[in-house]
Every structure is written in structure tokens, then in C-alpha cells.
């Protein structure tokens, strides 16, 4: 009931779609950044293999944290 979803992607369209879908489903978005590695949220970030690859190419990584709806 009090779950959190941490979502990272380099795909801007998927990220925008995900935000809208989560909101529509009743999730509360508690954090959003469109450039994780140059944000205040980078501390403690564990980079995935894909994240490393895209970051090395200069692609910004999007991240959000959403809180599950109460049911």
C-alpha cells in the first residue's frame, strides 16, 4: 500500500507517457528530473549498464519516484 516506484530512462517520450499514466492511475509523483546526473538527486544513484552507456554519449537520464495510490 505504500510502495514506491523508481523509474529511470533515456527515452523522453516514454518518460512523458509514464508520468501521465501514473497520474491517471492515482500515483503521486514525488520527484522528477530530466537530467539525473546533473541534478541534486544524483547522490546515491546506482548506474545501470545502459545508463552508463547513454550517459557516456551525453544523453540525459530521466528519473521519477512515484508513490502508490492508497487502496
mmCIF file of C-alpha atoms in Angstrom:
data_model
loop_
_atom_site.group_PDB
_atom_site.id
_atom_site.type_symbol
_atom_site.label_atom_id
_atom_site.label_comp_id
_atom_site.label_asym_id
_atom_site.label_seq_id
_atom_site.Cartn_x
_atom_site.Cartn_y
_atom_site.Cartn_z
ATOM 1 C CA UNK A 1 0.000 0.000 0.000
ATOM 2 C CA UNK A 2 2.896 2.407 0.499
ATOM 3 C CA UNK A 3 5.106 1.255 -2.353
ATOM 4 C CA UNK A 4 7.446 3.456 -4.334
ATOM 5 C CA UNK A 5 8.308 3.188 -7.993
ATOM 6 C CA UNK A 6 11.748 4.441 -9.040
ATOM 7 C CA UNK A 7 11.869 4.772 -12.817
ATOM 8 C CA UNK A 8 14.848 5.812 -14.948
ATOM 9 C CA UNK A 9 15.016 6.033 -18.728
ATOM 10 C CA UNK A 10 16.811 7.850 -21.509
ATOM 11 C CA UNK A 11 13.619 7.734 -23.635
ATOM 12 C CA UNK A 12 11.923 11.129 -23.301
ATOM 13 C CA UNK A 13 8.649 10.071 -24.928
ATOM 14 C CA UNK A 14 8.346 7.005 -22.683
ATOM 15 C CA UNK A 15 9.097 9.168 -19.655
ATOM 16 C CA UNK A 16 6.389 11.723 -20.532
ATOM 17 C CA UNK A 17 3.889 8.931 -21.224
ATOM 18 C CA UNK A 18 4.743 7.230 -17.924
ATOM 19 C CA UNK A 19 4.177 10.417 -15.926
ATOM 20 C CA UNK A 20 0.729 10.880 -17.447
ATOM 21 C CA UNK A 21 -0.237 7.222 -16.970
ATOM 22 C CA UNK A 22 0.935 7.166 -13.353
ATOM 23 C CA UNK A 23 -1.003 10.335 -12.548
ATOM 24 C CA UNK A 24 -4.122 8.952 -14.224
ATOM 25 C CA UNK A 25 -3.795 5.754 -12.180
ATOM 26 C CA UNK A 26 -3.672 7.755 -8.938
ATOM 27 C CA UNK A 27 0.044 7.587 -8.221
ATOM 28 C CA UNK A 28 1.630 10.638 -6.570
ATOM 29 C CA UNK A 29 4.783 11.795 -8.338
ATOM 30 C CA UNK A 30 7.187 12.827 -5.570
ATOM 31 C CA UNK A 31 10.312 13.516 -7.634
ATOM 32 C CA UNK A 32 11.064 14.232 -11.289
ATOM 33 C CA UNK A 33 14.285 15.160 -13.022
ATOM 34 C CA UNK A 34 15.092 15.199 -16.705
ATOM 35 C CA UNK A 35 18.857 15.214 -16.142
ATOM 36 C CA UNK A 36 19.636 12.902 -13.243
ATOM 37 C CA UNK A 37 23.416 13.138 -13.428
ATOM 38 C CA UNK A 38 23.368 16.946 -13.231
ATOM 39 C CA UNK A 39 20.739 17.179 -10.501
ATOM 40 C CA UNK A 40 20.558 17.164 -6.735
ATOM 41 C CA UNK A 41 19.284 13.565 -6.951
ATOM 42 C CA UNK A 42 22.491 12.061 -8.359
ATOM 43 C CA UNK A 43 23.929 11.256 -4.912
ATOM 44 C CA UNK A 44 23.428 7.582 -4.166
ATOM 45 C CA UNK A 45 22.400 6.765 -7.736
ATOM 46 C CA UNK A 46 23.345 3.257 -8.824
ATOM 47 C CA UNK A 47 24.033 3.362 -12.536
ATOM 48 C CA UNK A 48 22.806 0.555 -14.752
ATOM 49 C CA UNK A 49 24.887 -0.696 -17.667
ATOM 50 C CA UNK A 50 22.576 1.077 -20.133
ATOM 51 C CA UNK A 51 22.588 4.255 -18.079
ATOM 52 C CA UNK A 52 26.387 4.318 -18.149
ATOM 53 C CA UNK A 53 26.428 3.776 -21.915
ATOM 54 C CA UNK A 54 23.941 6.561 -22.663
ATOM 55 C CA UNK A 55 25.447 8.969 -20.135
ATOM 56 C CA UNK A 56 28.862 8.495 -21.754
ATOM 57 C CA UNK A 57 27.262 9.575 -25.054
ATOM 58 C CA UNK A 58 25.927 12.740 -23.412
ATOM 59 C CA UNK A 59 22.283 11.595 -23.260
ATOM 60 C CA UNK A 60 20.424 12.900 -20.221
ATOM 61 C CA UNK A 61 18.767 10.317 -17.987
ATOM 62 C CA UNK A 62 15.226 10.986 -16.732
ATOM 63 C CA UNK A 63 14.138 9.774 -13.314
ATOM 64 C CA UNK A 64 10.960 9.851 -11.296
ATOM 65 C CA UNK A 65 9.774 8.480 -7.999
ATOM 66 C CA UNK A 66 6.080 7.744 -7.632
ATOM 67 C CA UNK A 67 4.133 6.737 -4.524
ATOM 68 C CA UNK A 68 1.469 4.062 -4.994
ATOM 69 C CA UNK A 69 -2.159 5.035 -4.551
ATOM 70 C CA UNK A 70 -3.826 4.071 -1.279
ATOM 71 C CA UNK A 71 -6.332 1.271 -1.742
#
